[in-house]
Amino acid sequence: MSPSAPLQPQVIVRELAQNKSVRRAFACFESRASEITDGHIRICSIPAPPFAEQERAHYLCQQFRGAGLTEAGLDEVGNCFALRQGRSLTPLLAVTAHLDTVFPPGTDSTVRRVEQRLLAPGVSDDGCGLAALIALNQALQLERIETEGSLLFVGTVGEEGEGNLRGVRHLFSGGRWAKLISAFLSLDGPGVERITNTALGSRRYRIRFIGRGGHSWGDFGIANPVHAAGRAITRLIAYPAPHDPRTTFNVGRIDGGASVNVIPKVASMDVDLRSVSSDELLRLDAFFRRAAREAADDENRLSRKGEPALEVDLELIGDRPGGETPANSELVEIASAATRTLGFTPVLDQSSTDSNIPISLGIPAITLGAGGSSGNSHTLEEWYDPNGRDLGLKRALLVILGMVGLQDG
């Protein structure tokens, strides 16, 4: 290899892992474990329900400013961002975690400790990712690690559910950094082996069946929106979803009705459709939309003559693009080398995360776990165990420095 030839990812990572400043940062993750956990608890104690992440975003912004980052602020949709300037603005790596949780306003966000575990809604998804952003920057600052390229730390809004990735969409469309970001690293959930380099495509619908309503006895025979919803569900669950390519569907929420003896005016349900294959997702999508129309048609056909027909309102509430950051890309190879350097076997994975958007735009992007372990995600019993958190932070640091480079000396 000639002296000017680029270094291989495994060589880059090996040299970084042997660098004295990097090793001191590694030791920082271990010696400051209790402080990192305390910070994790503080940020998770701030509620961040869908479309109401502002308080948590302002707190994260204060943490960034207090730790010496520049240009800290909130953008038009509520993303929190801050810049750690290198020798050059480019390459610019976005290092992100999402601010929002799946839980509605009023959910108790108090973090409880049970032995080593932290218990709270959203404590893992994505409390541990937010804690990682703070810990990574603190280690870089404490050890005075200077980089060639620059880092943009971002807490995104709207990753979960109906948020439809609105924060990261804005980051790459109307945001001030949209044309400057060279690569994207999302820290989401626990673990130290997973590398999500393939974006799982999904489509999400809210379907409403609308009728005139009435009395369960006196108006029996008119079209019933709940019955139509049941017919639609029956059709959907009969869909022959293939195991390969893996394809799934879920009716996640149903609403409607006023009383046991009232024919409701409206019934609604939220439906999630996913597939690793874009073609299969299109087939499932077409099947579901047809099933909804046919369910209403069947209910109308069986209703009393002369009664108004049910109406169907089908609203697309989420559309997440698929795609892939190739396994032989620099970002994935550096992440794989970092994983092996820490003694683990990298597992390439497919999921639906903030990385979906940059991947769909052709920008190198992956999602990594932030270390530790967790369980009961998206439930009120969600927990996170910080044992092994340092390994996730070490891997993330190696990936970050591998992408933007250390300054000489």
Short mmCIF file of C-alpha atoms in Angstrom, two decimals:
data_model
loop_
_atom_site.label_atom_id
_atom_site.label_comp_id
_atom_site.label_asym_id
_atom_site.label_seq_id
_atom_site.Cartn_x
_atom_site.Cartn_y
_atom_site.Cartn_z
CA MET A 1 0.00 0.00 0.00
CA SER A 2 1.40 3.41 -0.92
CA PRO A 3 1.80 6.05 1.84
CA SER A 4 -1.00 8.13 0.32
CA ALA A 5 -3.49 5.26 0.07
CA PRO A 6 -6.50 5.53 2.42
CA LEU A 7 -6.36 3.38 5.52
CA GLN A 8 -8.69 0.42 5.80
CA PRO A 9 -11.52 0.77 8.37
CA GLN A 10 -10.11 -1.92 10.63
CA VAL A 11 -6.75 -0.12 10.66
CA ILE A 12 -8.40 3.23 11.40
CA VAL A 13 -10.33 1.77 14.32
CA ARG A 14 -7.35 -0.16 15.69
CA GLU A 15 -5.19 2.97 15.70
CA LEU A 16 -7.97 4.98 17.34
CA ALA A 17 -8.41 2.37 20.08
CA GLN A 18 -4.69 2.62 20.84
CA ASN A 19 -4.62 6.42 20.90
CA LYS A 20 -3.87 7.81 24.39
CA SER A 21 -6.56 10.48 24.28
CA VAL A 22 -9.17 7.98 23.12
CA ARG A 23 -8.17 5.53 25.84
CA ARG A 24 -8.56 8.30 28.43
CA ALA A 25 -12.04 8.97 27.02
CA PHE A 26 -12.80 5.25 27.39
CA ALA A 27 -11.70 5.42 31.02
CA CYS A 28 -13.92 8.49 31.43
CA PHE A 29 -16.98 6.45 30.48
CA GLU A 30 -16.09 3.93 33.17
CA SER A 31 -15.13 6.32 35.97
CA ARG A 32 -18.11 8.61 35.36
CA ALA A 33 -20.70 5.83 35.04
CA SER A 34 -22.71 7.06 38.03
CA GLU A 35 -22.75 10.64 36.75
CA ILE A 36 -23.87 9.47 33.30
CA THR A 37 -26.71 7.50 34.90
CA ASP A 38 -27.72 10.51 36.99
CA GLY A 39 -27.89 12.58 33.81
CA HIS A 40 -29.92 9.83 32.15
CA ILE A 41 -32.43 9.98 34.99
CA ARG A 42 -32.70 13.77 34.80
CA ILE A 43 -33.48 13.91 31.09
CA CYS A 44 -35.91 10.97 31.26
CA SER A 45 -37.79 12.64 34.10
CA ILE A 46 -38.81 15.42 31.70
CA PRO A 47 -41.99 14.36 29.83
CA ALA A 48 -41.72 14.27 26.05
CA PRO A 49 -45.02 12.98 24.64
CA PRO A 50 -45.61 13.05 20.88
CA PHE A 51 -45.68 16.62 19.51
CA ALA A 52 -44.76 18.05 22.94
CA GLU A 53 -41.01 17.56 23.25
CA GLN A 54 -40.17 21.23 23.88
CA GLU A 55 -39.26 21.04 27.57
CA ARG A 56 -36.88 18.13 27.04
CA ALA A 57 -35.42 19.82 23.96
CA HIS A 58 -34.68 23.01 25.90
CA TYR A 59 -33.01 20.98 28.66
CA LEU A 60 -30.79 19.16 26.16
CA CYS A 61 -29.90 22.46 24.52
CA GLN A 62 -28.79 23.82 27.92
CA GLN A 63 -26.62 20.76 28.42
CA PHE A 64 -24.97 21.31 25.06
CA ARG A 65 -24.30 24.98 25.76
CA GLY A 66 -22.94 24.22 29.22
CA ALA A 67 -20.56 21.65 27.75
CA GLY A 68 -18.97 24.15 25.37
CA LEU A 69 -20.79 23.44 22.11
CA THR A 70 -21.57 26.31 19.76
CA GLU A 71 -24.59 27.36 17.71
CA ALA A 72 -26.86 25.49 20.13
CA GLY A 73 -30.55 26.06 19.55
CA LEU A 74 -33.90 24.74 18.39
CA ASP A 75 -35.06 24.73 14.80
CA GLU A 76 -38.52 25.44 13.39
CA VAL A 77 -39.96 22.00 14.25
CA GLY A 78 -38.30 21.67 17.67
CA ASN A 79 -35.13 19.70 16.97
CA CYS A 80 -32.31 20.58 19.38
CA PHE A 81 -28.88 20.90 17.79
CA ALA A 82 -25.37 22.04 18.65
CA LEU A 83 -22.07 22.09 16.76
CA ARG A 84 -18.68 20.77 17.85
CA GLN A 85 -16.41 22.45 15.35
CA GLY A 86 -13.39 20.58 14.01
CA ARG A 87 -10.52 21.96 11.96
CA SER A 88 -12.97 22.02 9.06
CA LEU A 89 -16.77 22.10 9.01
CA THR A 90 -16.71 19.11 6.68
CA PRO A 91 -17.02 16.22 6.81
CA LEU A 92 -19.96 16.92 9.11
CA LEU A 93 -21.31 13.92 11.01
CA ALA A 94 -24.75 14.24 12.59
CA VAL A 95 -24.85 12.33 15.90
CA THR A 96 -28.46 12.01 17.00
CA ALA A 97 -31.01 10.54 19.39
CA HIS A 98 -34.74 11.16 19.47
CA LEU A 99 -36.41 13.27 22.15
CA ASP A 100 -39.94 11.90 21.94
CA THR A 101 -41.57 8.91 23.59
CA VAL A 102 -44.66 6.96 22.53
CA PHE A 103 -46.53 7.88 25.71
CA PRO A 104 -49.38 10.43 25.85
CA PRO A 105 -49.47 13.64 27.91
CA GLY A 106 -50.01 12.99 31.60
CA THR A 107 -47.92 9.81 31.72
CA ASP A 108 -45.82 9.66 34.89
CA SER A 109 -42.20 9.96 33.76
CA THR A 110 -40.64 9.49 37.21
CA VAL A 111 -37.61 7.19 37.01
CA ARG A 112 -37.45 4.48 39.65
CA ARG A 113 -34.41 2.43 40.58
CA VAL A 114 -34.84 -1.28 41.24
CA GLU A 115 -31.39 -2.69 41.98
CA GLN A 116 -29.35 -1.90 38.84
CA ARG A 117 -32.34 -1.19 36.63
CA LEU A 118 -33.93 2.14 35.80
CA LEU A 119 -37.69 1.91 35.28
CA ALA A 120 -39.71 4.58 33.45
CA PRO A 121 -41.63 5.02 30.20
CA GLY A 122 -39.09 5.80 27.49
CA VAL A 123 -36.06 5.19 29.70
CA SER A 124 -34.53 3.02 26.99
CA ASP A 125 -36.30 4.30 23.89
CA ASP A 126 -34.69 6.70 23.63
CA GLY A 127 -33.54 7.96 27.02
CA CYS A 128 -30.31 6.00 26.79
CA GLY A 129 -29.57 7.55 23.39
CA LEU A 130 -30.01 11.08 24.74
CA ALA A 131 -27.78 10.24 27.72
CA ALA A 132 -25.20 8.97 25.22
CA LEU A 133 -25.15 12.29 23.32
CA ILE A 134 -24.34 14.14 26.52
CA ALA A 135 -21.76 11.58 27.70
CA LEU A 136 -19.96 11.43 24.35
CA ASN A 137 -19.57 15.20 24.12
CA GLN A 138 -18.45 15.44 27.75
CA ALA A 139 -15.72 12.86 27.14
CA LEU A 140 -14.53 14.69 24.03
CA GLN A 141 -14.43 17.98 25.94
CA LEU A 142 -12.82 16.62 29.12
CA GLU A 143 -10.05 14.90 27.16
CA ARG A 144 -9.70 17.82 24.74
CA ILE A 145 -10.02 15.60 21.70
CA GLU A 146 -9.94 17.71 18.56
CA THR A 147 -11.22 16.44 15.22
CA GLU A 148 -10.52 17.17 11.59
CA GLY A 149 -14.19 17.23 10.58
CA SER A 150 -17.07 18.46 12.73
CA LEU A 151 -19.90 16.96 14.76
CA LEU A 152 -23.50 18.10 14.82
CA PHE A 153 -25.25 16.77 17.92
CA VAL A 154 -29.04 16.59 17.41
CA GLY A 155 -32.01 15.64 19.56
CA THR A 156 -34.79 14.99 17.05
CA VAL A 157 -38.54 15.29 17.50
CA GLY A 158 -41.22 13.07 16.02
CA GLU A 159 -39.41 9.76 15.63
CA GLU A 160 -42.18 7.71 17.19
CA GLY A 161 -45.61 6.83 15.80
CA GLU A 162 -47.52 9.66 14.18
CA GLY A 163 -44.47 11.87 14.41
CA ASN A 164 -43.59 10.23 11.07
CA LEU A 165 -39.91 11.16 11.44
CA ARG A 166 -40.85 14.83 11.16
CA GLY A 167 -37.73 16.02 12.99
CA VAL A 168 -35.20 14.25 10.81
CA ARG A 169 -37.27 15.03 7.69
CA HIS A 170 -36.89 18.72 8.49
CA LEU A 171 -33.20 18.30 9.29
CA PHE A 172 -32.61 17.10 5.73
CA SER A 173 -35.10 19.34 3.94
CA GLY A 174 -35.69 22.78 5.43
CA GLY A 175 -33.05 22.76 8.17
CA ARG A 176 -29.96 24.98 8.02
CA TRP A 177 -27.70 21.92 8.05
CA ALA A 178 -29.59 20.03 5.32
CA LYS A 179 -26.97 20.41 2.60
CA LEU A 180 -23.96 20.10 4.88
CA ILE A 181 -24.39 16.75 6.65
CA SER A 182 -22.03 14.15 5.20
CA ALA A 183 -23.13 11.15 7.27
CA PHE A 184 -25.63 10.33 10.00
CA LEU A 185 -25.36 8.28 13.20
CA SER A 186 -28.47 7.62 15.30
CA LEU A 187 -28.20 6.24 18.84
CA ASP A 188 -31.46 4.51 19.65
CA GLY A 189 -32.02 1.93 22.37
CA PRO A 190 -29.51 -0.40 24.06
CA GLY A 191 -26.97 -2.97 22.90
CA VAL A 192 -23.52 -3.11 21.35
CA GLU A 193 -23.79 -5.61 18.49
CA ARG A 194 -26.60 -4.28 16.32
CA ILE A 195 -25.83 -2.05 13.32
CA THR A 196 -29.04 -0.93 11.61
CA ASN A 197 -27.97 -0.14 8.07
CA THR A 198 -31.21 -1.06 6.28
CA ALA A 199 -34.30 1.11 6.62
CA LEU A 200 -37.55 -0.79 7.07
CA GLY A 201 -40.27 0.84 4.99
CA SER A 202 -43.73 1.29 6.47
CA ARG A 203 -47.08 2.92 5.77
CA ARG A 204 -49.53 3.89 8.50
CA TYR A 205 -53.20 4.69 8.10
CA ARG A 206 -56.05 6.08 10.15
CA ILE A 207 -59.33 4.82 8.74
CA ARG A 208 -62.69 6.26 9.78
CA PHE A 209 -66.08 4.71 9.02
CA ILE A 210 -68.79 7.39 9.34
CA GLY A 211 -72.55 6.78 9.59
CA ARG A 212 -75.63 8.48 11.05
CA GLY A 213 -75.75 6.50 14.31
CA GLY A 214 -78.80 5.58 16.27
CA HIS A 215 -80.43 3.31 18.86
CA SER A 216 -79.29 -0.31 19.02
CA TRP A 217 -82.95 -1.52 19.03
CA GLY A 218 -84.97 1.10 17.25
CA ASP A 219 -82.45 1.70 14.46
CA PHE A 220 -81.19 -1.83 14.11
CA GLY A 221 -80.32 -2.54 10.49
CA ILE A 222 -78.68 0.76 9.63
CA ALA A 223 -75.01 0.64 8.67
CA ASN A 224 -72.82 0.33 11.76
CA PRO A 225 -69.32 1.85 11.59
CA VAL A 226 -67.93 -0.54 14.21
CA HIS A 227 -69.24 -3.53 12.28
CA ALA A 228 -67.55 -2.17 9.14
CA ALA A 229 -64.29 -1.77 11.05
CA GLY A 230 -64.61 -5.39 12.17
CA ARG A 231 -65.12 -6.49 8.57
CA ALA A 232 -61.98 -4.58 7.53
CA ILE A 233 -59.94 -6.21 10.28
CA THR A 234 -61.21 -9.66 9.30
CA ARG A 235 -60.07 -9.05 5.74
CA LEU A 236 -56.68 -7.70 6.81
CA ILE A 237 -55.79 -10.60 9.08
CA ALA A 238 -56.58 -13.01 6.23
CA TYR A 239 -53.77 -11.46 4.15
CA PRO A 240 -51.12 -14.11 3.39
CA ALA A 241 -48.18 -12.12 4.75
CA PRO A 242 -44.97 -13.81 3.59
CA HIS A 243 -42.21 -14.75 6.02
CA ASP A 244 -39.65 -14.02 3.32
CA PRO A 245 -39.60 -11.16 2.53
CA ARG A 246 -40.80 -10.49 6.06
CA THR A 247 -44.05 -8.52 6.00
CA THR A 248 -46.24 -7.48 8.92
CA PHE A 249 -49.45 -5.65 9.71
CA ASN A 250 -50.95 -4.42 12.96
CA VAL A 251 -54.18 -2.78 14.07
CA GLY A 252 -52.75 -0.74 16.90
CA ARG A 253 -55.69 1.36 18.03
CA ILE A 254 -59.48 1.23 17.71
CA ASP A 255 -61.88 3.96 18.78
CA GLY A 256 -65.61 4.59 18.51
CA GLY A 257 -68.98 4.32 20.16
CA ALA A 258 -70.69 6.02 23.09
CA SER A 259 -72.57 3.26 24.89
CA VAL A 260 -73.47 -0.41 24.70
CA ASN A 261 -76.92 0.41 23.31
CA VAL A 262 -75.86 3.07 20.80
CA ILE A 263 -75.01 2.50 17.15
CA PRO A 264 -71.96 4.72 16.80
CA LYS A 265 -71.64 7.51 14.30
CA VAL A 266 -67.92 6.98 13.84
CA ALA A 267 -65.42 4.14 14.27
CA SER A 268 -61.73 4.61 13.63
CA MET A 269 -58.63 2.48 13.72
CA ASP A 270 -54.91 2.99 13.19
CA VAL A 271 -53.10 0.43 11.07
CA ASP A 272 -49.37 -0.18 10.60
CA LEU A 273 -48.07 -1.96 7.46
CA ARG A 274 -44.42 -2.99 7.07
CA SER A 275 -42.22 -5.04 4.79
CA VAL A 276 -38.54 -5.48 4.05
CA SER A 277 -39.58 -5.50 0.38
CA SER A 278 -40.87 -2.28 -1.18
CA ASP A 279 -42.84 -4.31 -3.76
CA GLU A 280 -44.47 -6.42 -1.06
CA LEU A 281 -45.29 -3.30 0.95
CA LEU A 282 -47.06 -1.84 -2.08
CA ARG A 283 -49.06 -5.07 -2.48
CA LEU A 284 -50.06 -5.08 1.19
CA ASP A 285 -50.93 -1.39 1.01
CA ALA A 286 -53.19 -1.92 -2.00
CA PHE A 287 -54.81 -4.94 -0.33
CA PHE A 288 -55.58 -3.00 2.83
CA ARG A 289 -57.07 0.00 1.04
CA ARG A 290 -59.25 -2.32 -1.03
CA ALA A 291 -60.26 -4.23 2.13
CA ALA A 292 -61.40 -1.00 3.78
CA ARG A 293 -63.59 -0.05 0.83
CA GLU A 294 -65.03 -3.54 0.52
CA ALA A 295 -65.81 -3.64 4.26
CA ALA A 296 -67.88 -0.47 3.92
CA ASP A 297 -69.56 -1.80 0.77
CA ASP A 298 -70.57 -5.02 2.55
CA GLU A 299 -71.97 -3.14 5.52
CA ASN A 300 -73.93 -0.80 3.24
CA ARG A 301 -75.27 -3.67 1.15
CA LEU A 302 -76.69 -5.38 4.26
CA SER A 303 -78.18 -2.23 5.78
CA ARG A 304 -81.83 -1.17 5.61
CA LYS A 305 -82.99 0.23 2.32
CA GLY A 306 -83.26 3.99 2.11
CA GLU A 307 -80.67 4.60 4.84
CA PRO A 308 -77.62 6.75 4.16
CA ALA A 309 -74.51 4.81 3.24
CA LEU A 310 -71.41 4.66 5.40
CA GLU A 311 -68.58 6.92 4.32
CA VAL A 312 -64.93 5.86 4.48
CA ASP A 313 -62.11 8.29 5.23
CA LEU A 314 -58.66 6.77 4.73
CA GLU A 315 -55.84 9.03 5.97
CA LEU A 316 -52.16 8.26 5.47
CA ILE A 317 -50.55 9.26 8.80
CA GLY A 318 -47.12 7.78 8.25
CA ASP A 319 -44.92 6.95 5.28
CA ARG A 320 -41.39 5.84 6.07
CA PRO A 321 -39.13 5.17 3.11
CA GLY A 322 -36.90 2.13 2.92
CA GLY A 323 -33.37 1.76 1.61
CA GLU A 324 -29.90 0.63 2.60
CA THR A 325 -26.48 1.94 3.53
CA PRO A 326 -24.38 -0.76 1.85
CA ALA A 327 -22.48 -3.19 4.05
CA ASN A 328 -19.24 -2.23 2.24
CA SER A 329 -19.69 1.51 2.86
CA GLU A 330 -17.12 3.29 4.99
CA LEU A 331 -19.62 4.01 7.78
CA VAL A 332 -20.83 0.40 8.12
CA GLU A 333 -17.32 -1.00 7.88
CA ILE A 334 -16.04 1.36 10.59
CA ALA A 335 -18.99 0.47 12.83
CA SER A 336 -18.33 -3.24 12.23
CA ALA A 337 -14.63 -2.83 13.00
CA ALA A 338 -15.45 -0.89 16.18
CA THR A 339 -17.83 -3.64 17.29
CA ARG A 340 -15.19 -6.33 16.75
CA THR A 341 -12.52 -4.25 18.50
CA LEU A 342 -14.66 -4.33 21.64
CA GLY A 343 -14.96 -8.11 21.43
CA PHE A 344 -18.41 -8.45 19.85
CA THR A 345 -19.71 -9.77 16.55
CA PRO A 346 -21.47 -7.08 14.48
CA VAL A 347 -25.03 -7.90 13.40
CA LEU A 348 -26.39 -5.97 10.43
CA ASP A 349 -30.03 -5.19 11.05
CA GLN A 350 -33.15 -3.72 9.48
CA SER A 351 -35.49 -1.43 11.37
CA SER A 352 -37.51 1.77 11.17
CA THR A 353 -35.55 4.63 12.76
CA ASP A 354 -34.49 8.21 12.11
CA SER A 355 -31.87 6.78 9.73
CA ASN A 356 -34.63 5.95 7.24
CA ILE A 357 -34.65 9.50 5.91
CA PRO A 358 -30.94 10.02 5.18
CA ILE A 359 -30.68 6.46 3.83
CA SER A 360 -33.52 7.21 1.40
CA LEU A 361 -31.62 10.33 0.28
CA GLY A 362 -28.42 8.40 -0.40
CA ILE A 363 -26.60 9.82 2.66
CA PRO A 364 -24.62 7.20 4.63
CA ALA A 365 -26.58 6.51 7.83
CA ILE A 366 -26.80 3.84 10.53
CA THR A 367 -28.47 3.39 13.88
CA LEU A 368 -26.53 1.90 16.81
CA GLY A 369 -27.50 0.81 20.28
CA ALA A 370 -26.08 2.95 23.08
CA GLY A 371 -24.96 0.04 25.29
CA GLY A 372 -26.60 -1.55 28.30
CA SER A 373 -29.73 -3.68 28.07
CA SER A 374 -33.47 -3.12 28.29
CA GLY A 375 -36.90 -4.72 28.21
CA ASN A 376 -40.64 -4.00 27.96
CA SER A 377 -40.09 -1.24 25.42
CA HIS A 378 -43.14 0.94 24.63
CA THR A 379 -44.87 -0.10 27.86
CA LEU A 380 -45.21 1.57 31.25
CA GLU A 381 -42.92 -1.18 32.61
CA GLU A 382 -40.01 -0.25 30.33
CA TRP A 383 -36.60 -0.70 31.95
CA TYR A 384 -32.94 -0.03 31.22
CA ASP A 385 -29.89 -1.60 32.84
CA PRO A 386 -26.78 0.60 32.48
CA ASN A 387 -24.41 -2.32 33.03
CA GLY A 388 -22.34 -2.34 29.83
CA ARG A 389 -23.32 1.20 28.84
CA ASP A 390 -19.62 2.09 28.57
CA LEU A 391 -19.20 -0.43 25.73
CA GLY A 392 -21.88 1.27 23.68
CA LEU A 393 -20.30 4.66 24.30
CA LYS A 394 -16.84 3.36 23.37
CA ARG A 395 -18.17 1.92 20.12
CA ALA A 396 -19.98 5.16 19.28
CA LEU A 397 -16.83 7.18 19.99
CA LEU A 398 -14.75 4.96 17.70
CA VAL A 399 -17.32 5.36 14.92
CA ILE A 400 -17.49 9.13 15.39
CA LEU A 401 -13.73 9.60 15.32
CA GLY A 402 -13.36 7.11 12.50
CA MET A 403 -15.67 9.20 10.36
CA VAL A 404 -14.42 12.72 11.12
CA GLY A 405 -10.79 11.96 12.01
CA LEU A 406 -8.49 13.02 14.83
CA GLN A 407 -6.35 16.10 14.47
CA ASP A 408 -2.64 15.32 14.47
CA GLY A 409 -0.87 15.93 17.74
#
